[in-house]
CSV table of C-alpha atoms and ligand atoms in Angstrom, one decimal:
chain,number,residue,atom,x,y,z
A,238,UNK,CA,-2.5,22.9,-11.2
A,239,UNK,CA,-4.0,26.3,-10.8
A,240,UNK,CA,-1.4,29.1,-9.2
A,241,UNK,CA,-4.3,29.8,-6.6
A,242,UNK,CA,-3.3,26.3,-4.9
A,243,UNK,CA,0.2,27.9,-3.6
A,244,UNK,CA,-1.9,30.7,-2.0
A,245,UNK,CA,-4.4,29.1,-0.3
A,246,UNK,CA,-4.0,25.8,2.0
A,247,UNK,CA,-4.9,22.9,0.2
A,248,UNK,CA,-8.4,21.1,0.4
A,249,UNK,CA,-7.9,17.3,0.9
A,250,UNK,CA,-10.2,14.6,1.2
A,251,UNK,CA,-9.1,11.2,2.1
A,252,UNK,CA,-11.5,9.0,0.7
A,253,UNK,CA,-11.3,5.3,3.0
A,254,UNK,CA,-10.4,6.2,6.5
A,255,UNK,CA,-8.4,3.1,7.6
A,256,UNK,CA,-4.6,3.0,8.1
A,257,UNK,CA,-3.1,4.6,5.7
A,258,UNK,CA,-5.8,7.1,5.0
A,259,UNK,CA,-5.9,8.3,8.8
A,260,UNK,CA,-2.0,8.1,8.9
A,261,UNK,CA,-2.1,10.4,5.3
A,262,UNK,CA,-4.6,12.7,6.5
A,263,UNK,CA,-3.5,12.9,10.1
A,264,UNK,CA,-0.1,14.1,8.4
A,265,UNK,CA,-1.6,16.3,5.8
A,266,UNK,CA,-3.8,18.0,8.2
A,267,UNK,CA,-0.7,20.2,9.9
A,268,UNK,CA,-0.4,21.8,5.6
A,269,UNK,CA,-3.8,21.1,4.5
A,270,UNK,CA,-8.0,21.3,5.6
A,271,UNK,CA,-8.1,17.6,5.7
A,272,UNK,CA,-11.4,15.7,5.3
A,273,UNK,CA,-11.0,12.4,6.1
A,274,UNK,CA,-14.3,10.4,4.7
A,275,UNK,CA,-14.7,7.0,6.5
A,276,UNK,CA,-16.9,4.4,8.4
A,277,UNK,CA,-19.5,6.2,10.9
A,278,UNK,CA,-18.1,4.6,13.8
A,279,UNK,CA,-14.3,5.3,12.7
A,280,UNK,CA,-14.8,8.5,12.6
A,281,UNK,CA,-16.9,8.4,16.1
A,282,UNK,CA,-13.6,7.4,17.4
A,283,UNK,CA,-11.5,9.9,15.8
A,284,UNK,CA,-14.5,13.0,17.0
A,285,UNK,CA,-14.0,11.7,20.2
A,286,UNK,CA,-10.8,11.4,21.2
A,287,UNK,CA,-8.8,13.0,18.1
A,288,UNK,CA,-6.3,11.2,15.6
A,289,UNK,CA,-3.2,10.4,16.9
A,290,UNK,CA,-0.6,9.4,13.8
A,291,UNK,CA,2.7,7.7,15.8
A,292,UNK,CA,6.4,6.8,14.3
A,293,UNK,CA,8.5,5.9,12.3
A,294,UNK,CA,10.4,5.7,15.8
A,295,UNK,CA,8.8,7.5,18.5
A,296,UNK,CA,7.6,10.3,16.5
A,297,UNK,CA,4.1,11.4,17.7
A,298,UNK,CA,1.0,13.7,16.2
A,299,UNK,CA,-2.7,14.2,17.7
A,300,UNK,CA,-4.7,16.2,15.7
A,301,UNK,CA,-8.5,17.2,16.2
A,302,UNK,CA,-7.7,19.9,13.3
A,303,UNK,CA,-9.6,17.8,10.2
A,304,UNK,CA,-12.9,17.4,9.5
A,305,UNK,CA,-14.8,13.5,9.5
A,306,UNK,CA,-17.6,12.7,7.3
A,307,UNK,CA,-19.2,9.3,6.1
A,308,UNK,CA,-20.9,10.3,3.4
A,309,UNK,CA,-18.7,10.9,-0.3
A,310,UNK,CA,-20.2,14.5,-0.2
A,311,UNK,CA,-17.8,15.9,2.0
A,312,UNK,CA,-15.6,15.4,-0.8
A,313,UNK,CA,-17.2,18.6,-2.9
A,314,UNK,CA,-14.8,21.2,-2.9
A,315,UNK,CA,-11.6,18.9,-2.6
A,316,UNK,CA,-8.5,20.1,-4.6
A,317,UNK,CA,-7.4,16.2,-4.0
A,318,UNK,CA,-9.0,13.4,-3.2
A,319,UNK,CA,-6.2,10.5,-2.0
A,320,UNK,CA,-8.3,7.3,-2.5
A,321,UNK,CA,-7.6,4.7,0.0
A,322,UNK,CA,-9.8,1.8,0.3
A,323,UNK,CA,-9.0,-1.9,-0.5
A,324,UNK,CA,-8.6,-2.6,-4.1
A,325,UNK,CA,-12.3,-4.5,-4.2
A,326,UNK,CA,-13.6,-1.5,-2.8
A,327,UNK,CA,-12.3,1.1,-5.6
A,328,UNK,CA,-15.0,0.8,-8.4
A,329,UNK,CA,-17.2,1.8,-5.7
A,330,UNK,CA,-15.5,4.3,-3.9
A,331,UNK,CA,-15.2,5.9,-7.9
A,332,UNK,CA,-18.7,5.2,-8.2
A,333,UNK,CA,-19.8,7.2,-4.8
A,334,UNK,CA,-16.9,10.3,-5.3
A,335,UNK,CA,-18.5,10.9,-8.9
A,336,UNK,CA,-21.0,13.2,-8.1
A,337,UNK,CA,-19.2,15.3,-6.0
A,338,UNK,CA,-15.6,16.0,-7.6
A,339,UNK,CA,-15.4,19.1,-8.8
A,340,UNK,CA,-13.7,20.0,-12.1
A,341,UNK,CA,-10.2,20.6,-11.3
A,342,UNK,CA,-10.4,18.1,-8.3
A,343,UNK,CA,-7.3,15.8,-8.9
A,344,UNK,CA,-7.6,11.9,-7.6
A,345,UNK,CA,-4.8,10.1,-6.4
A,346,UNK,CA,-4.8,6.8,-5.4
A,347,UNK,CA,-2.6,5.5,-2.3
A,348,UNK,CA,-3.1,2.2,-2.8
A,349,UNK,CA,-1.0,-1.2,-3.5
A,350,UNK,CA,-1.6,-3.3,-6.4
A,351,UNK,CA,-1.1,-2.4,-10.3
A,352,UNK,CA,-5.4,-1.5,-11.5
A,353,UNK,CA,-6.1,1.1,-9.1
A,354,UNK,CA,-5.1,4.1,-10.8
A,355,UNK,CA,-7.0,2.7,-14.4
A,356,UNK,CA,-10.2,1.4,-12.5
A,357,UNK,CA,-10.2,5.3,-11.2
A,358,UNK,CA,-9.4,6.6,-14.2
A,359,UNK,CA,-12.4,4.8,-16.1
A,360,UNK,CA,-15.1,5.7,-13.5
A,361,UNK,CA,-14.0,8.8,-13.4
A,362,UNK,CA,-13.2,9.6,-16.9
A,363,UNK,CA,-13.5,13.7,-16.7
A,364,UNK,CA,-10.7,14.1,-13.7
A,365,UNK,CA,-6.8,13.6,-13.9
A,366,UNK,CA,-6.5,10.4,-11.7
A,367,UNK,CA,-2.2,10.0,-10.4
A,368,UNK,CA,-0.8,6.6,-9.2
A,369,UNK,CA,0.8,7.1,-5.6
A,370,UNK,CA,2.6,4.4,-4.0
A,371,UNK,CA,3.1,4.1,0.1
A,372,UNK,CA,6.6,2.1,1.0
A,373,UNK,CA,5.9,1.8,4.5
A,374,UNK,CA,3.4,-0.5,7.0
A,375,UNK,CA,0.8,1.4,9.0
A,376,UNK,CA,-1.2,-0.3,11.3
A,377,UNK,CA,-4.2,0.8,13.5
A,378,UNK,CA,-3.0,0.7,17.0
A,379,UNK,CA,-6.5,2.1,19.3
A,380,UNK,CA,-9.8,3.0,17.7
A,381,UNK,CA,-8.0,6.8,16.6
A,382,UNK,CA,-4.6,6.0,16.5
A,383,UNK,CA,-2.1,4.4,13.7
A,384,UNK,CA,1.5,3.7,13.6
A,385,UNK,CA,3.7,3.3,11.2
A,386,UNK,CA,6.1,0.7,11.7
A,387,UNK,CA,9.0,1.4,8.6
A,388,UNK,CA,10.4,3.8,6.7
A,389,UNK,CA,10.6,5.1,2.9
A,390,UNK,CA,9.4,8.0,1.0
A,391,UNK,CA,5.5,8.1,-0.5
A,392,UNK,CA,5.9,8.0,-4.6
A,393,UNK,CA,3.5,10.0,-6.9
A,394,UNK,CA,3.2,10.1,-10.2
A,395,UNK,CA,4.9,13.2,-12.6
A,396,UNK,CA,3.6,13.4,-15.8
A,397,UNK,CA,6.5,15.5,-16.2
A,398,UNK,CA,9.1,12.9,-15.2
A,399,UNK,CA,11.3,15.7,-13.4
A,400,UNK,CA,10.9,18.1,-9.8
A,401,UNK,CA,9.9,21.1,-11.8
A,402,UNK,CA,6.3,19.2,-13.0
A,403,UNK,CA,4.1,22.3,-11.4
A,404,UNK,CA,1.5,22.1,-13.9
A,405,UNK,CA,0.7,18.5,-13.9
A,406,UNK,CA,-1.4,17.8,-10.2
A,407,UNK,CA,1.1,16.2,-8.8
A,408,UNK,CA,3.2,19.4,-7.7
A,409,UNK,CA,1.2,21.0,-4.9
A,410,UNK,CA,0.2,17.9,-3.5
A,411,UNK,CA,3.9,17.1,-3.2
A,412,UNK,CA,4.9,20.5,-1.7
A,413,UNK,CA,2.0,20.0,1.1
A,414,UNK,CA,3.1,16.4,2.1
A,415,UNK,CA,6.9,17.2,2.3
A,416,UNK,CA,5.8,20.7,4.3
A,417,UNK,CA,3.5,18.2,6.7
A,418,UNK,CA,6.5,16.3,7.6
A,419,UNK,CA,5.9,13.1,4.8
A,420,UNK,CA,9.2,12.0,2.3
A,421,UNK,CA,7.8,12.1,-0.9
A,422,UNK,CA,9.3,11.2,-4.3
A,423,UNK,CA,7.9,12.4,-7.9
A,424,UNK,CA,8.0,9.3,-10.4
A,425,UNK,CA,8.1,9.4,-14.1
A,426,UNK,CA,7.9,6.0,-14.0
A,427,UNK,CA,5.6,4.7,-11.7
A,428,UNK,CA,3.9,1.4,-13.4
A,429,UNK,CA,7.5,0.3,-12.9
A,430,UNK,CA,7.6,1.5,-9.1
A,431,UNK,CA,4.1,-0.1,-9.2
A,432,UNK,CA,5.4,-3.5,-10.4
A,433,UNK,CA,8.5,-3.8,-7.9
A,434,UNK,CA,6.0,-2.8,-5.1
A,435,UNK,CA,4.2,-5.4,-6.5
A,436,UNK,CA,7.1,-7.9,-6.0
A,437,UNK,CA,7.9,-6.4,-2.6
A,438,UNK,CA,4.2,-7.3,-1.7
A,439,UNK,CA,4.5,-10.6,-2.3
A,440,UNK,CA,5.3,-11.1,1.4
A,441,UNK,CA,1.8,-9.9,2.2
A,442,UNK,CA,0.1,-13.3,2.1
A,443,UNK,CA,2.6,-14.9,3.5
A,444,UNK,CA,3.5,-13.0,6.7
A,445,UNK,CA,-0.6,-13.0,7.0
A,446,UNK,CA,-0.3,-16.9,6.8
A,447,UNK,CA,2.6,-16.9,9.3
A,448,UNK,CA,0.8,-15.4,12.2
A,449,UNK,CA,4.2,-13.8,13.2
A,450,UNK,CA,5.2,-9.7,13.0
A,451,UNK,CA,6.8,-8.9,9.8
A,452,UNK,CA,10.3,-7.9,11.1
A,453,UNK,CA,10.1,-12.2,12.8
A,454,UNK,CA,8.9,-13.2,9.9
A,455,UNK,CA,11.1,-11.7,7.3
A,456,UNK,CA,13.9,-12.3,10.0
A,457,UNK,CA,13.1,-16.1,9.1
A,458,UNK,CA,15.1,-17.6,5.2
A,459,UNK,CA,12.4,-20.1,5.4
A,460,UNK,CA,9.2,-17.6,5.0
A,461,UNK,CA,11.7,-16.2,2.8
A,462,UNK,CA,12.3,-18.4,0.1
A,463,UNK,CA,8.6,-19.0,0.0
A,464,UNK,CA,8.5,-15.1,-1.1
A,465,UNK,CA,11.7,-15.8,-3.3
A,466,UNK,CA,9.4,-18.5,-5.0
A,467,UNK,CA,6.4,-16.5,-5.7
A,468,UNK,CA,8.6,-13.6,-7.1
A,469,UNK,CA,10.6,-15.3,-9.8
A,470,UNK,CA,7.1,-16.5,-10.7
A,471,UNK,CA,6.4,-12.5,-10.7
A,472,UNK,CA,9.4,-11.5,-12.3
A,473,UNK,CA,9.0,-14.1,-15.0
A,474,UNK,CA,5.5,-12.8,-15.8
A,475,UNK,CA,6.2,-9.2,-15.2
A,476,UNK,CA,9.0,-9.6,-18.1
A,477,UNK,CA,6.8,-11.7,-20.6
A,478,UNK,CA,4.6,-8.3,-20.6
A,479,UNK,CA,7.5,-6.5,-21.0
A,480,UNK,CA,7.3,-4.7,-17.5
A,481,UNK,CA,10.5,-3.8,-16.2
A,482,UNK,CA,10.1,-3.0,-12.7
A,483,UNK,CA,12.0,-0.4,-10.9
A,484,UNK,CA,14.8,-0.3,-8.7
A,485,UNK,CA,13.5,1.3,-6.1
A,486,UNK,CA,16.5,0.2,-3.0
A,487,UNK,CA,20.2,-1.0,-3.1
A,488,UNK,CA,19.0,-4.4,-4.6
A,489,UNK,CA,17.9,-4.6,-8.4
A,490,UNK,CA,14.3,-6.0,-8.7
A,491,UNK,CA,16.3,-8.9,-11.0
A,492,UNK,CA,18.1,-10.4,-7.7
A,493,UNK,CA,15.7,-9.6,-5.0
A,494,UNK,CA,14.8,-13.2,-4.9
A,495,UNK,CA,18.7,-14.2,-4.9
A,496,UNK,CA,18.8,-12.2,-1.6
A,497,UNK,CA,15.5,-13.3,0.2
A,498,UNK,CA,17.6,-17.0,-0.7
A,499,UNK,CA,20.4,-16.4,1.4
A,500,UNK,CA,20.8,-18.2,4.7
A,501,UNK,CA,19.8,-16.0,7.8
A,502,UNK,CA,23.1,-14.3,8.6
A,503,UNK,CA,23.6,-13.4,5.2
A,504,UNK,CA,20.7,-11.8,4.7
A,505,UNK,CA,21.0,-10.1,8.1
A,506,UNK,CA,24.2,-8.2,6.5
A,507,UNK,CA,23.1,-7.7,3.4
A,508,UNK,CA,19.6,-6.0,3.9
A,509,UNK,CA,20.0,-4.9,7.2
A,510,UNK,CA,17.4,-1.5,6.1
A,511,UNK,CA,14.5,-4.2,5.4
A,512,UNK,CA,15.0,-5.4,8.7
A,513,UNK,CA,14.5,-1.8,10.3
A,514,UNK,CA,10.9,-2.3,11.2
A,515,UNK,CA,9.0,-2.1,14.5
A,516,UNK,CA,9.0,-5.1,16.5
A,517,UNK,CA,5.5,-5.4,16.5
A,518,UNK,CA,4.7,-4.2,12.6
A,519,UNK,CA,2.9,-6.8,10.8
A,520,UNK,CA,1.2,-6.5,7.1
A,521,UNK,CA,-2.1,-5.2,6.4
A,522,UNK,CA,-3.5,-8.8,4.9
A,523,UNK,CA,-2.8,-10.0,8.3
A,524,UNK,CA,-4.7,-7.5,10.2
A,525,UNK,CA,-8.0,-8.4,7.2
A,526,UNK,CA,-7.3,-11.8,8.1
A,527,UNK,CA,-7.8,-10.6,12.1
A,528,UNK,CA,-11.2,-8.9,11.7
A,529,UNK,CA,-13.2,-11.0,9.5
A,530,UNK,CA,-12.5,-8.9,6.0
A,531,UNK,CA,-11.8,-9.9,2.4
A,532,UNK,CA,-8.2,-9.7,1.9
A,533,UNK,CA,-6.0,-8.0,-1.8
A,534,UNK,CA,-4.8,-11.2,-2.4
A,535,UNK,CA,-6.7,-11.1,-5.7
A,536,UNK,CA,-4.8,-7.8,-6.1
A,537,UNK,CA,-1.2,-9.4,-5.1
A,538,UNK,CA,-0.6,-13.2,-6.1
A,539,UNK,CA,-3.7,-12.7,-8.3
A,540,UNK,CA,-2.1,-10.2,-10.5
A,541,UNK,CA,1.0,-11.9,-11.1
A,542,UNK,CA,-1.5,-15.4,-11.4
A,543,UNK,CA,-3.1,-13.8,-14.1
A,544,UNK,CA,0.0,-12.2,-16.1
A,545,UNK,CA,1.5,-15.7,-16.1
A,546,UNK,CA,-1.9,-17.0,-17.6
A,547,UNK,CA,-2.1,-14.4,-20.1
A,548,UNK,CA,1.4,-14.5,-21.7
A,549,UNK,CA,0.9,-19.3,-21.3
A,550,UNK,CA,3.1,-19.2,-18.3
A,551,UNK,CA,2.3,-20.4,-14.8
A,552,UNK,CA,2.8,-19.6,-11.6
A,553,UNK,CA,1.9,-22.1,-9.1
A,554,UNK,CA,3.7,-20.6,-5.7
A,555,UNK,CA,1.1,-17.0,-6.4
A,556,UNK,CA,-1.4,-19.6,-7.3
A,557,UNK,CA,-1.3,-22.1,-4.0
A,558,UNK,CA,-0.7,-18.7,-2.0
A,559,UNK,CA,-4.0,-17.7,-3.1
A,560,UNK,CA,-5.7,-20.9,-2.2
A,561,UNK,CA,-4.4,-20.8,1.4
A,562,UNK,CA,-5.1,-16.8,1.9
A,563,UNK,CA,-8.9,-18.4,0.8
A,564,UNK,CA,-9.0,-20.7,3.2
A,565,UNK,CA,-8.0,-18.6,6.1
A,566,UNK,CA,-10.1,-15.7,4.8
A,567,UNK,CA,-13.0,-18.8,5.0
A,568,UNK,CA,-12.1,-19.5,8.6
A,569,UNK,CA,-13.9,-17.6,12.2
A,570,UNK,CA,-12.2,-13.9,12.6
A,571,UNK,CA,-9.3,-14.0,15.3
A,572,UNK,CA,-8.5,-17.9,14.6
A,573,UNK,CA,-5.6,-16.0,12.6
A,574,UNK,CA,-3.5,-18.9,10.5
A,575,UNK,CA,0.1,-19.8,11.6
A,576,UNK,CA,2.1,-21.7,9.1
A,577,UNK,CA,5.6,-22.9,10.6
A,578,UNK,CA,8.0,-21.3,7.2
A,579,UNK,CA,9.5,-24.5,6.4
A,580,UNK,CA,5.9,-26.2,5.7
A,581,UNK,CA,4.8,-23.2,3.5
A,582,UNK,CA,7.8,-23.9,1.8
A,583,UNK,CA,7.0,-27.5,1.4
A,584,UNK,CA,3.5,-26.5,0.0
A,585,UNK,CA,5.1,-24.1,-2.6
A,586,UNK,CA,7.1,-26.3,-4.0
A,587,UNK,CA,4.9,-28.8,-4.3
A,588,UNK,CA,2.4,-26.7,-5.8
A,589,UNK,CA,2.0,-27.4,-9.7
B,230,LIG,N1,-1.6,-0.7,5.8
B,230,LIG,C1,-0.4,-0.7,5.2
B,230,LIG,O1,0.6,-0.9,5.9
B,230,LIG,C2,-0.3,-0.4,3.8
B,230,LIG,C3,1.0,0.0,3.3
B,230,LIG,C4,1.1,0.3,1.9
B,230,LIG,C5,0.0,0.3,1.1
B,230,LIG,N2,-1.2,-0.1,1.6
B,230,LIG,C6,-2.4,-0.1,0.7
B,230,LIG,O2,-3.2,1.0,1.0
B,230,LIG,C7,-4.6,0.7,0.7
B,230,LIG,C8,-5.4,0.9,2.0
B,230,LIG,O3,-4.9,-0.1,3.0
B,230,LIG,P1,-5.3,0.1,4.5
B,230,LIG,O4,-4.4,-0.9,5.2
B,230,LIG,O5,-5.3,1.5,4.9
B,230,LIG,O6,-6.7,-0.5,4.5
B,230,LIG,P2,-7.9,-0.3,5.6
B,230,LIG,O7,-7.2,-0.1,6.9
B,230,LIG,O8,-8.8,-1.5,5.4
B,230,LIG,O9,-8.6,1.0,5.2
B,230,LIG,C9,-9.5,1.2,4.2
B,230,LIG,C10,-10.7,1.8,4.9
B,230,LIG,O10,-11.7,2.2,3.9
B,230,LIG,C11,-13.0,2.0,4.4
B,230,LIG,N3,-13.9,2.0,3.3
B,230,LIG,C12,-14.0,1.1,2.3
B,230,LIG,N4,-15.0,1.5,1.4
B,230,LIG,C13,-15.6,2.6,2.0
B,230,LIG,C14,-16.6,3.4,1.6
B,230,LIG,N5,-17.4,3.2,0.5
B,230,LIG,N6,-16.9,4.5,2.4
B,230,LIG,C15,-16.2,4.7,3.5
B,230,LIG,N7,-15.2,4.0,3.9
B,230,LIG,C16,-14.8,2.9,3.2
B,230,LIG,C17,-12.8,0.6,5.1
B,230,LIG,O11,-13.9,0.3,5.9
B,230,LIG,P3,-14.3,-1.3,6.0
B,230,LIG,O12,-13.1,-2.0,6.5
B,230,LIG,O13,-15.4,-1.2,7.0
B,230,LIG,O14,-14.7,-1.7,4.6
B,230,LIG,C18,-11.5,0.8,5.8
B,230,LIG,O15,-11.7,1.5,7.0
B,230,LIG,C19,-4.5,-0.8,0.2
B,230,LIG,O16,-4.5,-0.9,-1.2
B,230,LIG,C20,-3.2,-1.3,0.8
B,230,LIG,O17,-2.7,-2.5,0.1
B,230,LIG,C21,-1.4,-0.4,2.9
């Protein structure tokens, strides 16, 4: 990263103005010229009444000090460019940023799933592209506002694999977000965080399925167990391609599904810090499901789906998952699904 970076305020542009790009960029703008790069009638709301950015807890920001745009030229100029669209939408978004990255413009992407970071990478073939992982929910909350409902520090790759990585991108990027008020980690290793996030998001499809907030639905052994199911399946695959995810909490990636098991009580005790989200949090799948849109479950359940396939194992939970997510994403928007836990469970472990 050139030394001229720790002169100057960064230039950012947030490429996919949903919830977690308005949440990043409504951060970064207090450190950074933010230019957040959306939908023309997203960023109609955010010209008109400002971004607000709210919690964990009762923290609050408004900002009208970034810049909106809808077309990928805005990006020209950008130091960084934080990527973050839907998965289906990255080869595109790569696609449209192309022409305008500069040089020395470094791409991040912010986004869940393990492919992002190599579909970037191969559209994009002349720019230094760095996995970043978000461990918290954000969900849009008015037309220019966004809460984030849990906790966690952001993760970006190091190619350095150590604090002192200045000369690798990842450096200045992490000095602006810790100076706007965001935890971030640097990762050495972050196709293993990638992997356990992976896992973690495992719960996307079903919380989306279960109609209920997360903190309800996690709160609940039977939705549980259905997430147990489909991340053994994960695991299994995961170690046939000789991932080994990360341990990124107090439980080992190996028993995670040995603790989503345990009756309700249990658990209670045991991971009381997954429990600490906002009442009303729910996962981003759900909130797809809501308005009509494609969901990432091809992303989720269809990773771990197609890992099992490509090393002759199965994994029928991921795969059944998917086929529900397909039918929901199939029905009217708003008729949102609601499947009692205990008859998910019955239809994972029926599933062959
Ligand atoms: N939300 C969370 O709590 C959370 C937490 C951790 C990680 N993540 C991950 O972060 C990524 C983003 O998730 P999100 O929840 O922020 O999604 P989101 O709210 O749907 O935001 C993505 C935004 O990008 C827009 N977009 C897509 N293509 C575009 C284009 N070519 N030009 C301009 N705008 C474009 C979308 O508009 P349209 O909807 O109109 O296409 C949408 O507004 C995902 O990979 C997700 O899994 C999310």
């Amino acid at each position: 990263m050139p030394l001229t970076h720790a002169r100057r305020r960064l230039r950012i542009a947030v490429f996919g103005a949903g919830s977690i790009g308005c949440h990043l960029g409504g951060m970064l703008a207090a450190t950074a010229d933010v230019t957040l790069i959306g939908r023309p009638a997203a960023m109609a709301a955010i010209d008109a009444d400002g971004l607000t950015v709210t919690g964990p807890g009762p923290a609050r920001r408004e900002t009208r000090d970034l810049t909106t745009a809808a077309d990928p030229s805005a990006a020209a100029g950008a130091d960084y460019v934080l990527v973050t669209v839907k998965s289906a939408d990255t080869a595109a978004a790569a696609r449209d940023l192309a022409p305008h990255l500069g040089p020395d413009t470094v791409v991040v992407s912010f986004q869940n799933g393990l492919r992002n970071p190599e579909v970037l990478a191969a559209a994009l073939p002349a720019h230094r592209v760095l996995a970043g992982m978000v461990p918290y929910n954000v969900v849009r909350t008015g037309p220019a506002a966004f809460h984030q409902g849990s906790g966690g520090a952001l993760m970006l790759a190091t190619e350095k694999g150590a604090e002192d990585g200045a000369e690798d991108g990842a450096e200045a990027l992490a000095d602006a977000a810790r100076a706007s008020g965001l935890q971030l980690e640097l990762r050495a290793d972050m196709p293993a965080v990638q992997a356990t996030k992976l896992l973690m998001n495992l719960n996307n499809a079903v919380n989306a399925l279960s109609g209920l907030p997360l903190r309800e639905q996690v709160g609940q052994r039977a939705y549980r167990q259905c997430v147990a199911r489909c991340q053994r399946e994960g695991l299994a695959a995961l170690r046939a391609a000789g991932v080994r995810p990360a341990r990124l909490g107090p439980v080992p990636p190996g028993l995670m599904p040995r603790v989503l098991d345990l009756p309700d009580a249990l658990f209670q005790r045991l991971a009381g810090a997954s429990l600490r989200i906002d009442a009303t949090a729910r996962s981003s799948m759900w909130e797809d499901l809501q308005r009509g849109r494609p969901t990432e479950v091809d992303s989720l359940q269809g990773e771990i789906v197609a890992l099992a396939e490509r090393h002759g194992l199965t994994a029928p939970a991921n795969a059944r998952l998917i086929a529900l997510v397909r039918d929901a994403e199939a029905a009217a928007p708003g008729t949102a699904p609601n499947w009692a836990g205990t008859a998910l469970l019955a239809e994972l472990t029926s599933a062959r």
